[in-house]
PDB file of C-alpha atoms in Angstrom:
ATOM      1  CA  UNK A 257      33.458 -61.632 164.253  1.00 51.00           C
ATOM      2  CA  UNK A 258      30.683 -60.356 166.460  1.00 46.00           C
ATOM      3  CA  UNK A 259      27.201 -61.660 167.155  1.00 41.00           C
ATOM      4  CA  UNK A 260      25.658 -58.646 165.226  1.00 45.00           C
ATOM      5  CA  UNK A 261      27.920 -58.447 162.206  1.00 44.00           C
ATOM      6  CA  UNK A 262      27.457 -62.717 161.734  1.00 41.00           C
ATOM      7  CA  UNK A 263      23.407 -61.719 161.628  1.00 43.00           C
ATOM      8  CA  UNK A 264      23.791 -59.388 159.273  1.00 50.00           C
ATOM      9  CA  UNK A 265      25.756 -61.578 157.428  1.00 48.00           C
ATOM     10  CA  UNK A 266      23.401 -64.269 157.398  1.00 48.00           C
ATOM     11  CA  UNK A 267      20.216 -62.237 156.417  1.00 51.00           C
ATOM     12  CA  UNK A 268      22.229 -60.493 153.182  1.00 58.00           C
ATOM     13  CA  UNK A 269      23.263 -64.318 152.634  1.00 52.00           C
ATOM     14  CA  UNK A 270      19.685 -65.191 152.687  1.00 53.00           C
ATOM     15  CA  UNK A 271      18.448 -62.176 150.410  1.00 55.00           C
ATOM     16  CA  UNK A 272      21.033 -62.995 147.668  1.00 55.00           C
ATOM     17  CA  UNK A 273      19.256 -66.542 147.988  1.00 57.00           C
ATOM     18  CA  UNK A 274      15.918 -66.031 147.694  1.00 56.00           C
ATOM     19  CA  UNK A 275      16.930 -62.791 144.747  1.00 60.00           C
ATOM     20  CA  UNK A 276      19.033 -65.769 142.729  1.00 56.00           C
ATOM     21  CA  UNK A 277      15.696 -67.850 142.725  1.00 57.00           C
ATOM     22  CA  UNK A 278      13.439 -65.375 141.596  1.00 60.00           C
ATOM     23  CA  UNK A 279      15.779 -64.892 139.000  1.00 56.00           C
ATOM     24  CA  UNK A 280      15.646 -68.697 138.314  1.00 54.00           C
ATOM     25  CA  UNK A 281      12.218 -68.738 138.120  1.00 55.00           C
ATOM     26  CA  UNK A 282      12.162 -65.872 135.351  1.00 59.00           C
ATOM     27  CA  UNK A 283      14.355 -67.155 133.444  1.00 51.00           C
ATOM     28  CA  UNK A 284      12.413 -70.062 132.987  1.00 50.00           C
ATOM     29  CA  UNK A 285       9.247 -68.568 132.420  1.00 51.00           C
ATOM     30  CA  UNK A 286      10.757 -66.808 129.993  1.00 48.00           C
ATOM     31  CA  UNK A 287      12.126 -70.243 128.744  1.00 48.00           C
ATOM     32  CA  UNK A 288       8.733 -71.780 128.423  1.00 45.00           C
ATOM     33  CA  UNK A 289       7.426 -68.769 126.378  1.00 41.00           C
ATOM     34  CA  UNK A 290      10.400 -68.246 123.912  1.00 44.00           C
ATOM     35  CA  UNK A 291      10.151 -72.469 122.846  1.00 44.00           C
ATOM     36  CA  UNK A 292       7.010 -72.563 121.612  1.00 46.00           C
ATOM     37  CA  UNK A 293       7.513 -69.300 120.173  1.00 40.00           C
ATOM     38  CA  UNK A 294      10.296 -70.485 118.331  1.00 44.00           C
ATOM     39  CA  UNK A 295       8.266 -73.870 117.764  1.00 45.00           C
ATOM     40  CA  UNK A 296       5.967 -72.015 116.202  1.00 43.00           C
ATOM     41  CA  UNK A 297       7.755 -69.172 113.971  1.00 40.00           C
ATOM     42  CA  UNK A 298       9.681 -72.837 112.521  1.00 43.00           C
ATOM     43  CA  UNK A 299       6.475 -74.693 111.300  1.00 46.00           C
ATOM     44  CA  UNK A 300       5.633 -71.117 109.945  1.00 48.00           C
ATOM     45  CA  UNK A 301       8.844 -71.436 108.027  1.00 45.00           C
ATOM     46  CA  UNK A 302       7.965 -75.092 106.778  1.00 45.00           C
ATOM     47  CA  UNK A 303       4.452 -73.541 106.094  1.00 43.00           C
ATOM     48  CA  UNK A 304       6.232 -70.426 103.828  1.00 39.00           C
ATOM     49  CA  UNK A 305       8.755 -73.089 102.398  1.00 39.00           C
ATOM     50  CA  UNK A 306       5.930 -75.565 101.600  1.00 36.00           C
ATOM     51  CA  UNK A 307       3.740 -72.378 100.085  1.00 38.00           C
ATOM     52  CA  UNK A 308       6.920 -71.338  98.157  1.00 36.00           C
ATOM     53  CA  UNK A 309       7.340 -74.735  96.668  1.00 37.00           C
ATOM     54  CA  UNK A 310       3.866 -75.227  95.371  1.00 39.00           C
ATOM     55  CA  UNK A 311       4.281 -71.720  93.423  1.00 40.00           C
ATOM     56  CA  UNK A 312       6.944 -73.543  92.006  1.00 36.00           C
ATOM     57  CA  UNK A 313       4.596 -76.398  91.184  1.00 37.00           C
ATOM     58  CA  UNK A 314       2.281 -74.489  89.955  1.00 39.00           C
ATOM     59  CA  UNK A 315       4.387 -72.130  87.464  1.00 38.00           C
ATOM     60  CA  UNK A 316       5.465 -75.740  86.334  1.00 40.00           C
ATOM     61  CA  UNK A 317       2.003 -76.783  85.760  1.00 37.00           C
ATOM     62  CA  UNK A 318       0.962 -73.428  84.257  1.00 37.00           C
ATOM     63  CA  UNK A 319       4.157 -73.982  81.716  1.00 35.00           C
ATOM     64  CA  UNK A 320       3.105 -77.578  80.739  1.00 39.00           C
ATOM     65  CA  UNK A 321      -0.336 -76.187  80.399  1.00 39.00           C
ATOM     66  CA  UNK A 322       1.352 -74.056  77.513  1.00 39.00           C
ATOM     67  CA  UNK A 323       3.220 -77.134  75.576  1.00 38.00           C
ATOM     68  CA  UNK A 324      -0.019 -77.636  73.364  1.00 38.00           C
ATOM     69  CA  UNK A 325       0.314 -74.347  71.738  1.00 39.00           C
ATOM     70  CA  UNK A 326       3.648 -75.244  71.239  1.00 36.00           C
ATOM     71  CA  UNK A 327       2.536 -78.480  69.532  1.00 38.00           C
ATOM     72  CA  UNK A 328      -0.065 -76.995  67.239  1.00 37.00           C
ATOM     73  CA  UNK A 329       2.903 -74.514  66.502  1.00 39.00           C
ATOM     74  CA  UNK A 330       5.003 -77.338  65.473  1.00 38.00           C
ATOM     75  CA  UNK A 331       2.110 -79.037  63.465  1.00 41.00           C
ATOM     76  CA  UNK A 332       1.713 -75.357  61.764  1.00 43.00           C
ATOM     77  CA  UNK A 333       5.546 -75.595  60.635  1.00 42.00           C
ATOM     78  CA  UNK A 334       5.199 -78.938  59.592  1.00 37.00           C
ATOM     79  CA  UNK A 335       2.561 -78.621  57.778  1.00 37.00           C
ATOM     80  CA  UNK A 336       3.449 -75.272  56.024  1.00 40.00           C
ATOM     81  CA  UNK A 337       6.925 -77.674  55.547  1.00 39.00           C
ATOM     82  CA  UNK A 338       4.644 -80.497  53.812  1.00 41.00           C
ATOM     83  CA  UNK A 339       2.894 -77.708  51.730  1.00 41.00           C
ATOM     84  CA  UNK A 340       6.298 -76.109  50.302  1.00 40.00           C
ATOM     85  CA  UNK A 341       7.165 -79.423  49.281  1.00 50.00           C
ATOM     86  CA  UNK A 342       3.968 -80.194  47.649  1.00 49.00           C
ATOM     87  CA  UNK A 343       4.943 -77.396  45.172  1.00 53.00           C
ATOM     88  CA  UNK A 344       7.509 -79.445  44.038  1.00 72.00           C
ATOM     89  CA  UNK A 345       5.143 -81.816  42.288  1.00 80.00           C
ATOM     90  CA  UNK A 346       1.587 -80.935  42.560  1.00 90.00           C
ATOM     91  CA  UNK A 347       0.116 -78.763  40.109  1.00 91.00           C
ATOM     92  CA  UNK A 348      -4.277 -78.162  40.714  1.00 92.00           C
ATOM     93  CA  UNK A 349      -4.430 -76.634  37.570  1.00 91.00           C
ATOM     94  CA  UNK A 350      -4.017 -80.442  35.664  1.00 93.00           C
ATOM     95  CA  UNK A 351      -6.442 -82.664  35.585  1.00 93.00           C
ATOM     96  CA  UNK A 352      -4.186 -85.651  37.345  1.00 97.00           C
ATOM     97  CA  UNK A 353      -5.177 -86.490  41.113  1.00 96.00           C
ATOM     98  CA  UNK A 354      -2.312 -85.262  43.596  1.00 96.00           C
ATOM     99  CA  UNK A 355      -1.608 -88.966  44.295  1.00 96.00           C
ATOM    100  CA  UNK A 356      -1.159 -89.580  40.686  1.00 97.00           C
ATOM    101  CA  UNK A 357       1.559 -86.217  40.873  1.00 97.00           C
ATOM    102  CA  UNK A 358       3.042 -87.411  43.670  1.00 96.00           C
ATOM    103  CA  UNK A 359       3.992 -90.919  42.808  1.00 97.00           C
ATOM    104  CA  UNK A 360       5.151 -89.621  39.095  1.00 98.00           C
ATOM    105  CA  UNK A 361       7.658 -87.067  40.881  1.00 97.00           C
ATOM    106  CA  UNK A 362       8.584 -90.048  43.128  1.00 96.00           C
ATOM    107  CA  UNK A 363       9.135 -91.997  39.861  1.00 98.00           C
ATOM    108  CA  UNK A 364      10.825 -88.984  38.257  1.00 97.00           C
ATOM    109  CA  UNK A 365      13.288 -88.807  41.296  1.00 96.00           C
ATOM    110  CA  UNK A 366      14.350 -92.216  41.288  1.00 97.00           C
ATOM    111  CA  UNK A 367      14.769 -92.619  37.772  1.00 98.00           C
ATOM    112  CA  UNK A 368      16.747 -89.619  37.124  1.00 97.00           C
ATOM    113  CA  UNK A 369      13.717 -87.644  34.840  1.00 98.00           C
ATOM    114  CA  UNK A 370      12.753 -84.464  34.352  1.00 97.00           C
ATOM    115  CA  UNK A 371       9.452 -84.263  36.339  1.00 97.00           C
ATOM    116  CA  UNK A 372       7.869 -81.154  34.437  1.00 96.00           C
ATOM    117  CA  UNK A 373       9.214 -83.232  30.817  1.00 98.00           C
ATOM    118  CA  UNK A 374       6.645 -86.027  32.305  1.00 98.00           C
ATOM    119  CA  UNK A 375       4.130 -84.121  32.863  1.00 97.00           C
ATOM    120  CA  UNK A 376       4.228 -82.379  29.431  1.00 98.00           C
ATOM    121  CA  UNK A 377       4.652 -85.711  27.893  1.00 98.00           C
ATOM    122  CA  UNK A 378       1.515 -87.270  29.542  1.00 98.00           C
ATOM    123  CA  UNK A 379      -0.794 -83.945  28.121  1.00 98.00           C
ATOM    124  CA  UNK A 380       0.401 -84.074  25.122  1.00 98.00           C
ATOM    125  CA  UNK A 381      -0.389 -88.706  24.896  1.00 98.00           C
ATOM    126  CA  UNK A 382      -3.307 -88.469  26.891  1.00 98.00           C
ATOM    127  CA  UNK A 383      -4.186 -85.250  28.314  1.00 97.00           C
ATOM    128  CA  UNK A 384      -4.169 -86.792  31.632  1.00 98.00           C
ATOM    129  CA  UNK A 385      -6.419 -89.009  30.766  1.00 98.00           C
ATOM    130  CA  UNK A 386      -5.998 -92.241  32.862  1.00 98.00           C
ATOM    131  CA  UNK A 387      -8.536 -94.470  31.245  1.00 98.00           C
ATOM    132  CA  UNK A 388      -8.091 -93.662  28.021  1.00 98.00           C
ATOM    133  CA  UNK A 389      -7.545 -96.278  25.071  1.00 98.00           C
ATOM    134  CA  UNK A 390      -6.947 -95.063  21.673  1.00 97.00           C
ATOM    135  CA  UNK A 391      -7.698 -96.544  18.341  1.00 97.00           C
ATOM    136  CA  UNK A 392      -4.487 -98.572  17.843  1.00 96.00           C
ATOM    137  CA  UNK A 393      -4.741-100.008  21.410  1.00 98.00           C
ATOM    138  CA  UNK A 394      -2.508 -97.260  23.256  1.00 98.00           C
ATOM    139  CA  UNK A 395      -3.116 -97.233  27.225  1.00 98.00           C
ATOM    140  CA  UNK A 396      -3.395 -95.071  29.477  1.00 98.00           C
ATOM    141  CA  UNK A 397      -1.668 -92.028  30.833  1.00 98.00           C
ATOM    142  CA  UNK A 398       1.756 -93.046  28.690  1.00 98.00           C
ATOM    143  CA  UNK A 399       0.010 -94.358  25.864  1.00 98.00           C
ATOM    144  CA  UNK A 400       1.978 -97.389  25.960  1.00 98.00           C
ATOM    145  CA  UNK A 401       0.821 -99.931  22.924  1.00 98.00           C
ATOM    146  CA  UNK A 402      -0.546-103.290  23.712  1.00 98.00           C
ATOM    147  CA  UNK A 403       2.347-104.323  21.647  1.00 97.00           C
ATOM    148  CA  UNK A 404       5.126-103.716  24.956  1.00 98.00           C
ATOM    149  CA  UNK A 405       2.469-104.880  28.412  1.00 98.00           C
ATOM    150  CA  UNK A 406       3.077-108.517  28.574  1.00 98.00           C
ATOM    151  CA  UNK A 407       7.161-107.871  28.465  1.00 98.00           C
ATOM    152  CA  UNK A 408       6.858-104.502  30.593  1.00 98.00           C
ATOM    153  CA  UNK A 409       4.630-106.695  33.228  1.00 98.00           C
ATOM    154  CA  UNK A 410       6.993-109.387  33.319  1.00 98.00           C
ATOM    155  CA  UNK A 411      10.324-107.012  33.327  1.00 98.00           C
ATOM    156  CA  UNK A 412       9.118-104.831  35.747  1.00 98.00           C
ATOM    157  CA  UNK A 413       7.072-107.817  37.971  1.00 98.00           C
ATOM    158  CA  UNK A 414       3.681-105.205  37.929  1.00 98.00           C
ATOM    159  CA  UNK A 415       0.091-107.115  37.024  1.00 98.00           C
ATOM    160  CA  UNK A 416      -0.373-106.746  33.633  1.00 98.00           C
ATOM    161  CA  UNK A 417      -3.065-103.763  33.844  1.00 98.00           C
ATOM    162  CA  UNK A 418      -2.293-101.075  31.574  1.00 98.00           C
ATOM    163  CA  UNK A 419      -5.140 -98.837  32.787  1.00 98.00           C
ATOM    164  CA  UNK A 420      -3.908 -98.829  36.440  1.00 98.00           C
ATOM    165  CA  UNK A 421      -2.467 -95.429  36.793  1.00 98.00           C
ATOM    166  CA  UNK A 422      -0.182 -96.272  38.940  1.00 98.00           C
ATOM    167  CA  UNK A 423       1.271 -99.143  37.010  1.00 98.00           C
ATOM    168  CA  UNK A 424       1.005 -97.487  33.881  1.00 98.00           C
ATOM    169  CA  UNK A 425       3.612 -94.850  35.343  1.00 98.00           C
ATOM    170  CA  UNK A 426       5.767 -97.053  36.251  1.00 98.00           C
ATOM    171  CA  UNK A 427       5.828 -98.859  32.703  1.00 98.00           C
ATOM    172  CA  UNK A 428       5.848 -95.148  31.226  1.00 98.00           C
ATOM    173  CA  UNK A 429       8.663 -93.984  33.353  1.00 98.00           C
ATOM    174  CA  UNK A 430      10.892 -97.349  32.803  1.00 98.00           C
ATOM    175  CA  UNK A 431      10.408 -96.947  29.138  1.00 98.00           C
ATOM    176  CA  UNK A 432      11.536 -93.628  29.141  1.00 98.00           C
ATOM    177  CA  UNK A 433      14.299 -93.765  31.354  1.00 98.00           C
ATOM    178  CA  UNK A 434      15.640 -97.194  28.959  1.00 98.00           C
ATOM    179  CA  UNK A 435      15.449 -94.773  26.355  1.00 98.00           C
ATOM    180  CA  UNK A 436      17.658 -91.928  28.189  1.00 98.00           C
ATOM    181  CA  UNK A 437      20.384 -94.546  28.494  1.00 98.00           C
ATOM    182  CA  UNK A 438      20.151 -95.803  25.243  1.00 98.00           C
ATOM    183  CA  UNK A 439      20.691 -92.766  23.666  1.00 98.00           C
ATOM    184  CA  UNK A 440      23.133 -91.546  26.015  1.00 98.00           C
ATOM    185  CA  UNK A 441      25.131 -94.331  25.661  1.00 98.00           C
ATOM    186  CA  UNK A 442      25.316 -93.193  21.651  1.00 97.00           C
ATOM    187  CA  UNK A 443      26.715 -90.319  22.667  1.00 98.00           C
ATOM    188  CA  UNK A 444      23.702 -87.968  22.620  1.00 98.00           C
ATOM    189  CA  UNK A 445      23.416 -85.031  24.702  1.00 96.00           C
ATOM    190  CA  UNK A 446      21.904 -81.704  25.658  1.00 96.00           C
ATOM    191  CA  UNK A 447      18.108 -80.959  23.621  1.00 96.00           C
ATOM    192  CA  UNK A 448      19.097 -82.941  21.364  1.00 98.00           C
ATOM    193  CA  UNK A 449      18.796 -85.985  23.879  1.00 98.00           C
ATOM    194  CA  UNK A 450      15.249 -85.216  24.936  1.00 98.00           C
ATOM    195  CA  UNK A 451      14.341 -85.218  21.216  1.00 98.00           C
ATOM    196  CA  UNK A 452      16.204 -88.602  20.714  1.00 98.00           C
ATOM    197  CA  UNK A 453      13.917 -90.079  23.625  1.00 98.00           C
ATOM    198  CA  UNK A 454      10.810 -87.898  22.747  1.00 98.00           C
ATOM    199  CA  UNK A 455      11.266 -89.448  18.853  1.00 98.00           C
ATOM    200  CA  UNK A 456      12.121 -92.923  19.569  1.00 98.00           C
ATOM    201  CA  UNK A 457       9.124 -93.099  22.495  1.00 98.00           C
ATOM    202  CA  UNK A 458       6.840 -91.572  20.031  1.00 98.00           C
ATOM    203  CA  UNK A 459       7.769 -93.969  16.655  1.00 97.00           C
ATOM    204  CA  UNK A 460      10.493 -96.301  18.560  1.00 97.00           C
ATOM    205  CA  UNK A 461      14.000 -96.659  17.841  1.00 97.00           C
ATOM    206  CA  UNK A 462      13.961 -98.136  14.911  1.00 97.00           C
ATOM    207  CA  UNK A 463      10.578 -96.031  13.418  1.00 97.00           C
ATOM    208  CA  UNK A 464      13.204 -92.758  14.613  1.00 98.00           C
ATOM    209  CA  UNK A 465      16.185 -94.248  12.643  1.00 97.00           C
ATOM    210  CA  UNK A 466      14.155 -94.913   9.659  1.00 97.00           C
ATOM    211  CA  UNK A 467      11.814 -91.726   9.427  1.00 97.00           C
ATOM    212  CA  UNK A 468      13.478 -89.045  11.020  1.00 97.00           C
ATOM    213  CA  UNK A 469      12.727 -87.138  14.161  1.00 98.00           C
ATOM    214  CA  UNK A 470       8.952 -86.836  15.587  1.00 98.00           C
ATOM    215  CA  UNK A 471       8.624 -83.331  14.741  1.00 98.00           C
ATOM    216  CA  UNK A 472       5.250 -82.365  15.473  1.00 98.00           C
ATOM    217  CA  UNK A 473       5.468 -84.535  18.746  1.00 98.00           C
ATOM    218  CA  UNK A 474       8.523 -82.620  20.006  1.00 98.00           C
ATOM    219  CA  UNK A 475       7.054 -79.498  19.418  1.00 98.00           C
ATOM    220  CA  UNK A 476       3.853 -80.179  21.255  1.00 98.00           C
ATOM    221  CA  UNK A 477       5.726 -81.128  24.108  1.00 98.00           C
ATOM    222  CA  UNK A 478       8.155 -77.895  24.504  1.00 98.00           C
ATOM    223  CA  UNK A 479       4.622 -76.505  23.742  1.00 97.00           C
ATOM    224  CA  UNK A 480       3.148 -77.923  27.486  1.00 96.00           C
ATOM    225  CA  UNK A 481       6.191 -77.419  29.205  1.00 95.00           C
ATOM    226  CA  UNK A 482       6.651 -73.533  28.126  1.00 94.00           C
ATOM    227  CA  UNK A 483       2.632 -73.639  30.033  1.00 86.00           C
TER     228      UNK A 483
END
């Protein structure tokens, strides 16, 4: 190799050197640009996925914010629920508190009775008349003679206050329900049952054996409960 062709050789040797560097040094310039770049467009990311998780949050919140209507919705149904089964006992056009109804129809359910039967029984001793006392020392609601309180208080473990609503239904209802099986057990069935029980409350068991069937009574009873 000549001494001209080795020059050249060295100088295009020494252009490819300094063009590789440049090139170095652009590529990382471009390298310190694109990393915070990227740097940045990421915590933007966290940012959007941070700003995408409190809408999430805050349809949550906006939904628990709705649960009260939900609530008084339920409280509507239950109490439209509670109504409905009021009907079953209460009746505003009696003269008989709606505690008074409701613990009779509680008696009524547990000792087997008709509820609307005890109702027109009541009107038809007392017309609903809790305090009343008649002239040969009947109590009450039921009517129930001074003759029966000291056994019914003692057989049924109530005070012995007659003129206590409540414990004058459940005297009332025991008597009547004594008298269902009684008579039942005879054999007695159908209408002719309730005018067994209606007869025998109304004279007792042995005044219905001797004298016949309470007529009038019976009749003023069917009488309420056709109102």
């Amino acid at each position: 190799m000549n001494t001209q062709l080795l020059t050249q050789s060295l100088k295009e040797k020494k252009k490819n050197s300094k063009r590789k560097k440049r090139n170095l040094k652009r590529l990382i310039a471009h390298s310190v640009i694109i990393v915070p770049l990227t740097a940045l467009v990421l915590a933007n990311m966290d940012e959007l996925s941070f700003a995408s998780s409190a809408g999430v949050h805050n349809q949550n919140s906006s939904k628990e914010q709705k649960k009260p209507t939900t609530s008084i919705k339920l409280e509507e149904d239950v109490t439209e629920k509670n109504n409905h089964e009021t009907g079953n006992y209460y009746n505003p056009n009696i003269n008989m508190p709606i505690e008074h109804q409701e613990y009779l129809y509680q008696k009524s359910v547990e000792k087997n009775l008709d509820y609307k039967k005890l109702l027109a029984l009541i009107e038809t001793e007392s017309s609903f008349n809790s305090n009343i006392v008649s002239n040969t020392n009947d109590y009450g609601y039921f009517q129930i003679n001074k003759i029966n309180h000291e056994r019914l208080a003692t057989t049924l473990n109530t005070p012995n206050e007659p003129l206590d609503p409540y414990i004058n239904i459940d005297w009332g209802t025991y008597m009547l329900s004594d008298l269902y099986e009684y008579w039942t057990e005879q054999g007695i069935q159908g209408q002719s049952l309730d005018h067994h029980v209606w007869s025998s409350y109304n004279k007792g068991i042995t005044g219905f054996k001797k004298y016949g069937a309470a007529n009038y009574y019976i009749s003023t009873i069917e009488e309420h409960l056709a109102n």
